Amino acid sequence: MDLNYSPEELGFRDEARAWLAANLPRALKEKVERYEHLSKDDLLSWHRILAAKGWVAPAWPKEWGGTGWNVVQRYLFEEELGYAGGPPLIPFGLSMCAPVLLQFGTDAQKKRFLPRIFKGEDFWCQGYSEPGSGSDLASLKTKAVRQGDHYVVNGQKIWTTLAHYADWIFCLVRTDSSDKRQEGISFVLIDMKTPGITIRPLILMDGAHEVNEVFFDDVKVPVENRVHDEGKGWTVAKYLLGYERMNTGRIGASKRELEKVKDFSKNISDIRFRDRLARLEVELMALEITNLRFLDRMRRTGQPPGADVSMLKIKGTEIQQGLTELALDAMDPAANDEFSVALRNRYLSMRKTTIYAGSNEIQRNIISKMTLGL
Amino acid sequence: MNFDYNEEQQLLADSLRRYLQAQYSFEQRKKLLDGGPEVWAKFAEMGLLALPLSPDYGGFGGGAVDLMAIMEAFGEALVVEPYLATVMASRLVARAGSAAQKSTVLPAVAEGRLKMAFAHLESGARYDLAAVKCAATKSGDHWIIEGEKKSVQLAPRLVVSARTSKGVALFLADAPKATPRRALDGFAEADLVFSGVKAEALEGGLAEIEETVDFATALICAEAVGAMKFSCDTTLEYLKTRKQFGVPIGTFQALQHRIVDMYIAHEQAKSMACLACSKIDTAENAKDRARAISAAKIKIADAARHVSHEAVQLHGGMGMSEEMKVSHAFRRLAVLARQFGDADHHLARFASL
């Protein structure tokens, strides 16, 4: 047993850290540090800097622009990326649509979409949730009816993150209502400029416009935009669920937040506060080592991570929320400067983390069923 | 980075587990509580007693990581032999003893001829390692110890901490006669009164005590992980077999989520035990070591409480029953959560470092 990274791994990490620090534009970093609103340009400019370096999609196969790094290097890089404090890389294209295309897409689909995702030329969003279908995703109702070489799509998606920035949306739609619910679902790619699509903002409690409702009213989608066979959408969705979940703990980003909270709570000597901060730091240490144990297992067995990696999402999001709670409590109650207001809003906003991407209750269901056999 | 035990560590732990499953089952454990000599002899034969000692004295020079898998197996089987007590006392002799003291004591420990204990805890000291009131005074070529030590595991030969004019010091002494009792977790222990007890001095004091207690803390983290693993496994089994309302109770989501949280707590605790044991072997300085140990103990203390409470709750009335091993795991975890400092104590230490 040896908990240390090898000298080569440390060298790799230091190189990544140095490059990220040197190439993250200062203005962008400060914007993120102050928790300011990030525009589409802000998000894409960092994406494009990383793409130019060839580091935007490390996990992709080399022929499509991947780096060929091993799992440990990929993990280290992801954590350094989080720790560097740049805008988040929006996952919908890079780590959701692209892996699906790589696994199930035709050559034509790969050639058409992957380079544009890599370069940040297309902004993607995800059309999964519907008003009546949240955790019970397979009950979705948005319909796609085949008419010649097109599907005609009708229905509604909800909680669609950054749909108002998006050029494309990948959707789960029902292509057959007579079948058992999971078997009538297909995975389609829809151009957001297609007539019949309406986007309505949903303002969340922090006042931010991040998510939307997306309405489809007789939207024509070419059959060639379906990925995998008709009725295989659920297979695609499940594949995505098991893909690259090694970084859902967001340890690098939480380390950075912890440093910030430690820094601006220096003057709070209340032992109860110090204890809560220490306990959260211990939680983060435990999560990091647990994450490394999963990584070590993956490296040794060559197998994708098991269902039990769901615990990384559960603990990681609890820690992210805990940090915002400590930040809120550390704040001067009299403060109303921009940063303090942003911090308060962040406390509100981060409640989403235990709800999105499979709520933490669904993650517990997954471990219960798949790992514990209940 | 590598979280595997090496082949030797794994083989030893596997054969220990096989032995414990065959000879130290829950039923057999009840009979063995009064200390059958055959268990200790078997430990010696397997090399467990020699493992942490230097090759110069018949040992194998193992560190905390080498002992970790053993402690996990002990935790799973709820072993109540004075193994850790012997490891601690012999570690103090190895670090603070003269060549003559080492060659008298250590080979005897390695061969299983000598059980030892570290007599340190006093009334009111709580977790303050420096709070020693026992006094040692020089008398000719030896020392005389006066005072009381609490909850010392039964062993004929002791390392005793006592105060001299120069501060806290360490001594080797025979255990005074005492009335043994069972601790909460089943260990045989006694309160000891030292009245004119003759002792020989070791060359060490508080720094050696702190190092050895940190070492022992790392080991009990691993032991607690084993006891938690047993508690999780047996509770999962119960959820799958116990039926109410015509179905296994494990089909109820309220219970599923609770056992998932137990399982996560156990995994997080295991991670911190890995950290603690590997840091003890590799830490560059006392602060580095103390920080890792305290962080681990905070997590282990919290997880031990959580897992043991839930294991009993999910077993219903059966969990309360003395007949069930799960209630004995509860008792063991209740002790381990506080041994060498509870979560509050280690939070204070962690936050101050």
mmCIF file of N, CA and C in Angstrom, chain A residues 272-351:
data_model
loop_
_atom_site.group_PDB
_atom_site.id
_atom_site.type_symbol
_atom_site.label_atom_id
_atom_site.label_comp_id
_atom_site.label_asym_id
_atom_site.label_seq_id
_atom_site.Cartn_x
_atom_site.Cartn_y
_atom_site.Cartn_z
ATOM 1 N N ARG A 272 -17.132 26.437 17.698
ATOM 2 C CA ARG A 272 -18.150 25.645 17.007
ATOM 3 C C ARG A 272 -18.005 25.773 15.499
ATOM 4 N N PHE A 273 -17.682 26.996 15.055
ATOM 5 C CA PHE A 273 -17.457 27.179 13.622
ATOM 6 C C PHE A 273 -16.185 26.448 13.189
ATOM 7 N N ARG A 274 -15.108 26.606 13.960
ATOM 8 C CA ARG A 274 -13.831 25.960 13.601
ATOM 9 C C ARG A 274 -14.018 24.442 13.512
ATOM 10 N N ASP A 275 -14.807 23.888 14.407
ATOM 11 C CA ASP A 275 -15.045 22.442 14.384
ATOM 12 C C ASP A 275 -15.799 22.009 13.126
ATOM 13 N N ARG A 276 -16.777 22.800 12.757
ATOM 14 C CA ARG A 276 -17.542 22.430 11.558
ATOM 15 C C ARG A 276 -16.647 22.488 10.324
ATOM 16 N N LEU A 277 -15.790 23.512 10.293
ATOM 17 C CA LEU A 277 -14.861 23.646 9.171
ATOM 18 C C LEU A 277 -13.895 22.457 9.142
ATOM 19 N N ALA A 278 -13.379 22.097 10.315
ATOM 20 C CA ALA A 278 -12.439 20.971 10.383
ATOM 21 C C ALA A 278 -13.120 19.674 9.949
ATOM 22 N N ARG A 279 -14.341 19.494 10.387
ATOM 23 C CA ARG A 279 -15.060 18.271 10.029
ATOM 24 C C ARG A 279 -15.267 18.179 8.518
ATOM 25 N N LEU A 280 -15.573 19.304 7.904
ATOM 26 C CA LEU A 280 -15.771 19.295 6.455
ATOM 27 C C LEU A 280 -14.458 18.997 5.735
ATOM 28 N N GLU A 281 -13.370 19.531 6.268
ATOM 29 C CA GLU A 281 -12.062 19.250 5.668
ATOM 30 C C GLU A 281 -11.756 17.751 5.734
ATOM 31 N N VAL A 282 -12.106 17.134 6.868
ATOM 32 C CA VAL A 282 -11.892 15.694 7.016
ATOM 33 C C VAL A 282 -12.761 14.924 6.022
ATOM 34 N N GLU A 283 -13.994 15.370 5.850
ATOM 35 C CA GLU A 283 -14.878 14.726 4.863
ATOM 36 C C GLU A 283 -14.251 14.768 3.471
ATOM 37 N N LEU A 284 -13.665 15.914 3.158
ATOM 38 C CA LEU A 284 -13.058 16.072 1.834
ATOM 39 C C LEU A 284 -11.828 15.171 1.693
ATOM 40 N N MET A 285 -11.030 15.075 2.758
ATOM 41 C CA MET A 285 -9.877 14.158 2.727
ATOM 42 C C MET A 285 -10.349 12.730 2.483
ATOM 43 N N ALA A 286 -11.395 12.333 3.212
ATOM 44 C CA ALA A 286 -11.899 10.956 3.090
ATOM 45 C C ALA A 286 -12.428 10.714 1.676
ATOM 46 N N LEU A 287 -13.093 11.725 1.117
ATOM 47 C CA LEU A 287 -13.627 11.564 -0.237
ATOM 48 C C LEU A 287 -12.493 11.424 -1.247
ATOM 49 N N GLU A 288 -11.452 12.223 -1.056
ATOM 50 C CA GLU A 288 -10.338 12.169 -2.002
ATOM 51 C C GLU A 288 -9.690 10.780 -1.996
ATOM 52 N N ILE A 289 -9.469 10.240 -0.808
ATOM 53 C CA ILE A 289 -8.833 8.919 -0.743
ATOM 54 C C ILE A 289 -9.777 7.842 -1.284
ATOM 55 N N THR A 290 -11.059 7.979 -0.992
ATOM 56 C CA THR A 290 -12.025 7.024 -1.543
ATOM 57 C C THR A 290 -11.998 7.076 -3.070
ATOM 58 N N ASN A 291 -11.934 8.284 -3.605
ATOM 59 C CA ASN A 291 -11.862 8.446 -5.053
ATOM 60 C C ASN A 291 -10.609 7.770 -5.611
ATOM 61 N N LEU A 292 -9.482 7.952 -4.922
ATOM 62 C CA LEU A 292 -8.236 7.323 -5.374
ATOM 63 C C LEU A 292 -8.336 5.804 -5.302
ATOM 64 N N ARG A 293 -9.041 5.298 -4.300
ATOM 65 C CA ARG A 293 -9.214 3.841 -4.208
ATOM 66 C C ARG A 293 -10.015 3.314 -5.395
ATOM 67 N N PHE A 294 -11.046 4.045 -5.813
ATOM 68 C CA PHE A 294 -11.801 3.644 -6.995
ATOM 69 C C PHE A 294 -10.905 3.652 -8.240
ATOM 70 N N LEU A 295 -10.099 4.703 -8.320
ATOM 71 C CA LEU A 295 -9.207 4.866 -9.460
ATOM 72 C C LEU A 295 -8.202 3.716 -9.526
ATOM 73 N N ASP A 296 -7.660 3.384 -8.378
ATOM 74 C CA ASP A 296 -6.685 2.304 -8.277
ATOM 75 C C ASP A 296 -7.334 0.983 -8.709
ATOM 76 N N ARG A 297 -8.587 0.789 -8.286
ATOM 77 C CA ARG A 297 -9.301 -0.428 -8.658
ATOM 78 C C ARG A 297 -9.516 -0.474 -10.176
ATOM 79 N N MET A 298 -9.900 0.671 -10.747
ATOM 80 C CA MET A 298 -10.103 0.740 -12.196
ATOM 81 C C MET A 298 -8.830 0.430 -12.945
ATOM 82 N N ARG A 299 -7.731 0.985 -12.452
ATOM 83 C CA ARG A 299 -6.456 0.785 -13.129
ATOM 84 C C ARG A 299 -6.035 -0.675 -13.059
ATOM 85 N N ARG A 300 -6.286 -1.285 -11.898
ATOM 86 C CA ARG A 300 -5.847 -2.669 -11.716
ATOM 87 C C ARG A 300 -6.704 -3.646 -12.507
ATOM 88 N N THR A 301 -8.032 -3.409 -12.518
ATOM 89 C CA THR A 301 -8.919 -4.384 -13.143
ATOM 90 C C THR A 301 -9.169 -4.059 -14.610
ATOM 91 N N GLY A 302 -8.888 -2.823 -15.009
ATOM 92 C CA GLY A 302 -9.203 -2.419 -16.375
ATOM 93 C C GLY A 302 -10.699 -2.326 -16.626
ATOM 94 N N GLN A 303 -11.488 -2.428 -15.564
ATOM 95 C CA GLN A 303 -12.953 -2.379 -15.699
ATOM 96 C C GLN A 303 -13.461 -0.958 -15.455
ATOM 97 N N PRO A 304 -14.582 -0.604 -16.098
ATOM 98 C CA PRO A 304 -15.179 0.692 -15.775
ATOM 99 C C PRO A 304 -15.636 0.702 -14.314
ATOM 100 N N PRO A 305 -15.808 1.903 -13.765
ATOM 101 C CA PRO A 305 -16.190 1.963 -12.355
ATOM 102 C C PRO A 305 -17.524 1.275 -12.108
ATOM 103 N N GLY A 306 -17.699 0.675 -10.949
ATOM 104 C CA GLY A 306 -18.958 0.020 -10.606
ATOM 105 C C GLY A 306 -19.994 1.029 -10.161
ATOM 106 N N ALA A 307 -21.183 0.501 -9.840
ATOM 107 C CA ALA A 307 -22.289 1.371 -9.431
ATOM 108 C C ALA A 307 -21.960 2.118 -8.141
ATOM 109 N N ASP A 308 -21.014 1.543 -7.364
ATOM 110 C CA ASP A 308 -20.729 2.176 -6.070
ATOM 111 C C ASP A 308 -20.051 3.539 -6.185
ATOM 112 N N VAL A 309 -19.588 3.927 -7.408
ATOM 113 C CA VAL A 309 -19.059 5.293 -7.528
ATOM 114 C C VAL A 309 -20.137 6.337 -7.284
ATOM 115 N N SER A 310 -21.389 5.903 -7.251
ATOM 116 C CA SER A 310 -22.454 6.848 -6.895
ATOM 117 C C SER A 310 -22.151 7.540 -5.568
ATOM 118 N N MET A 311 -21.383 6.862 -4.705
ATOM 119 C CA MET A 311 -21.079 7.495 -3.411
ATOM 120 C C MET A 311 -20.238 8.750 -3.593
ATOM 121 N N LEU A 312 -19.463 8.819 -4.682
ATOM 122 C CA LEU A 312 -18.662 10.024 -4.924
ATOM 123 C C LEU A 312 -19.574 11.215 -5.191
ATOM 124 N N LYS A 313 -20.651 10.970 -5.934
ATOM 125 C CA LYS A 313 -21.599 12.056 -6.206
ATOM 126 C C LYS A 313 -22.298 12.468 -4.912
ATOM 127 N N ILE A 314 -22.709 11.481 -4.124
ATOM 128 C CA ILE A 314 -23.420 11.794 -2.877
ATOM 129 C C ILE A 314 -22.524 12.620 -1.957
ATOM 130 N N LYS A 315 -21.333 12.110 -1.668
ATOM 131 C CA LYS A 315 -20.468 12.809 -0.712
ATOM 132 C C LYS A 315 -19.948 14.125 -1.302
ATOM 133 N N GLY A 316 -19.600 14.083 -2.597
ATOM 134 C CA GLY A 316 -19.057 15.288 -3.230
ATOM 135 C C GLY A 316 -20.031 16.449 -3.196
ATOM 136 N N THR A 317 -21.306 16.166 -3.472
ATOM 137 C CA THR A 317 -22.286 17.256 -3.482
ATOM 138 C C THR A 317 -22.621 17.700 -2.056
ATOM 139 N N GLU A 318 -22.623 16.753 -1.121
ATOM 140 C CA GLU A 318 -22.841 17.157 0.275
ATOM 141 C C GLU A 318 -21.734 18.116 0.729
ATOM 142 N N ILE A 319 -20.512 17.827 0.299
ATOM 143 C CA ILE A 319 -19.387 18.692 0.668
ATOM 144 C C ILE A 319 -19.502 20.055 -0.009
ATOM 145 N N GLN A 320 -19.860 20.041 -1.307
ATOM 146 C CA GLN A 320 -20.022 21.329 -2.009
ATOM 147 C C GLN A 320 -21.064 22.193 -1.311
ATOM 148 N N GLN A 321 -22.158 21.568 -0.911
ATOM 149 C CA GLN A 321 -23.192 22.335 -0.213
ATOM 150 C C GLN A 321 -22.719 22.774 1.166
ATOM 151 N N GLY A 322 -22.036 21.870 1.856
ATOM 152 C CA GLY A 322 -21.535 22.197 3.192
ATOM 153 C C GLY A 322 -20.615 23.412 3.153
ATOM 154 N N LEU A 323 -19.804 23.501 2.091
ATOM 155 C CA LEU A 323 -18.896 24.646 1.959
ATOM 156 C C LEU A 323 -19.670 25.947 1.790
ATOM 157 N N THR A 324 -20.777 25.891 1.037
ATOM 158 C CA THR A 324 -21.549 27.135 0.877
ATOM 159 C C THR A 324 -22.247 27.511 2.183
ATOM 160 N N GLU A 325 -22.603 26.507 2.974
ATOM 161 C CA GLU A 325 -23.231 26.800 4.269
ATOM 162 C C GLU A 325 -22.223 27.470 5.204
ATOM 163 N N LEU A 326 -20.990 26.940 5.219
ATOM 164 C CA LEU A 326 -19.955 27.540 6.059
ATOM 165 C C LEU A 326 -19.625 28.953 5.585
ATOM 166 N N ALA A 327 -19.574 29.124 4.262
ATOM 167 C CA ALA A 327 -19.279 30.450 3.719
ATOM 168 C C ALA A 327 -20.361 31.440 4.145
ATOM 169 N N LEU A 328 -21.608 30.989 4.064
ATOM 170 C CA LEU A 328 -22.721 31.852 4.462
ATOM 171 C C LEU A 328 -22.599 32.224 5.942
ATOM 172 N N ASP A 329 -22.296 31.228 6.759
ATOM 173 C CA ASP A 329 -22.222 31.470 8.200
ATOM 174 C C ASP A 329 -21.021 32.326 8.579
ATOM 175 N N ALA A 330 -19.969 32.251 7.737
ATOM 176 C CA ALA A 330 -18.767 33.036 8.049
ATOM 177 C C ALA A 330 -18.936 34.499 7.670
ATOM 178 N N MET A 331 -19.908 34.759 6.813
ATOM 179 C CA MET A 331 -20.070 36.100 6.284
ATOM 180 C C MET A 331 -20.575 37.071 7.344
ATOM 181 N N ASP A 332 -20.066 38.291 7.279
ATOM 182 C CA ASP A 332 -20.546 39.349 8.160
ATOM 183 C C ASP A 332 -22.028 39.597 7.853
ATOM 184 N N PRO A 333 -22.900 39.456 8.856
ATOM 185 C CA PRO A 333 -24.337 39.661 8.589
ATOM 186 C C PRO A 333 -24.638 41.068 8.080
ATOM 187 N N ALA A 334 -23.721 41.989 8.328
ATOM 188 C CA ALA A 334 -23.953 43.370 7.886
ATOM 189 C C ALA A 334 -23.472 43.610 6.465
ATOM 190 N N ALA A 335 -22.796 42.624 5.880
ATOM 191 C CA ALA A 335 -22.182 42.853 4.572
ATOM 192 C C ALA A 335 -23.211 42.797 3.457
ATOM 193 N N ASN A 336 -23.123 43.765 2.542
ATOM 194 C CA ASN A 336 -23.989 43.756 1.367
ATOM 195 C C ASN A 336 -23.240 44.107 0.104
ATOM 196 N N ASP A 337 -21.930 43.926 0.160
ATOM 197 C CA ASP A 337 -21.129 44.174 -1.042
ATOM 198 C C ASP A 337 -21.437 43.088 -2.074
ATOM 199 N N GLU A 338 -20.922 43.308 -3.280
ATOM 200 C CA GLU A 338 -21.254 42.392 -4.377
ATOM 201 C C GLU A 338 -20.860 40.953 -4.084
ATOM 202 N N PHE A 339 -19.677 40.790 -3.501
ATOM 203 C CA PHE A 339 -19.189 39.439 -3.235
ATOM 204 C C PHE A 339 -20.086 38.724 -2.223
ATOM 205 N N SER A 340 -20.500 39.452 -1.189
ATOM 206 C CA SER A 340 -21.349 38.836 -0.171
ATOM 207 C C SER A 340 -22.704 38.438 -0.744
ATOM 208 N N VAL A 341 -23.227 39.292 -1.594
ATOM 209 C CA VAL A 341 -24.501 38.965 -2.234
ATOM 210 C C VAL A 341 -24.333 37.723 -3.107
ATOM 211 N N ALA A 342 -23.215 37.668 -3.851
ATOM 212 C CA ALA A 342 -22.962 36.514 -4.715
ATOM 213 C C ALA A 342 -22.818 35.236 -3.884
ATOM 214 N N LEU A 343 -22.166 35.367 -2.723
ATOM 215 C CA LEU A 343 -21.994 34.208 -1.839
ATOM 216 C C LEU A 343 -23.332 33.682 -1.353
ATOM 217 N N ARG A 344 -24.207 34.619 -0.972
ATOM 218 C CA ARG A 344 -25.533 34.202 -0.515
ATOM 219 C C ARG A 344 -26.282 33.494 -1.636
ATOM 220 N N ASN A 345 -26.176 34.052 -2.836
ATOM 221 C CA ASN A 345 -26.864 33.432 -3.971
ATOM 222 C C ASN A 345 -26.280 32.059 -4.287
ATOM 223 N N ARG A 346 -24.968 31.944 -4.072
ATOM 224 C CA ARG A 346 -24.337 30.653 -4.324
ATOM 225 C C ARG A 346 -24.860 29.595 -3.354
ATOM 226 N N TYR A 347 -25.070 30.024 -2.102
ATOM 227 C CA TYR A 347 -25.666 29.110 -1.124
ATOM 228 C C TYR A 347 -27.012 28.600 -1.634
ATOM 229 N N LEU A 348 -27.808 29.503 -2.196
ATOM 230 C CA LEU A 348 -29.105 29.093 -2.749
ATOM 231 C C LEU A 348 -28.908 28.170 -3.947
ATOM 232 N N SER A 349 -28.042 28.574 -4.829
ATOM 233 C CA SER A 349 -27.884 27.866 -6.103
ATOM 234 C C SER A 349 -27.371 26.441 -5.914
ATOM 235 N N MET A 350 -26.448 26.262 -4.962
ATOM 236 C CA MET A 350 -25.808 24.950 -4.841
ATOM 237 C C MET A 350 -26.728 23.869 -4.287
ATOM 238 N N ARG A 351 -27.911 24.260 -3.847
ATOM 239 C CA ARG A 351 -28.877 23.219 -3.462
ATOM 240 C C ARG A 351 -29.202 22.306 -4.638
#
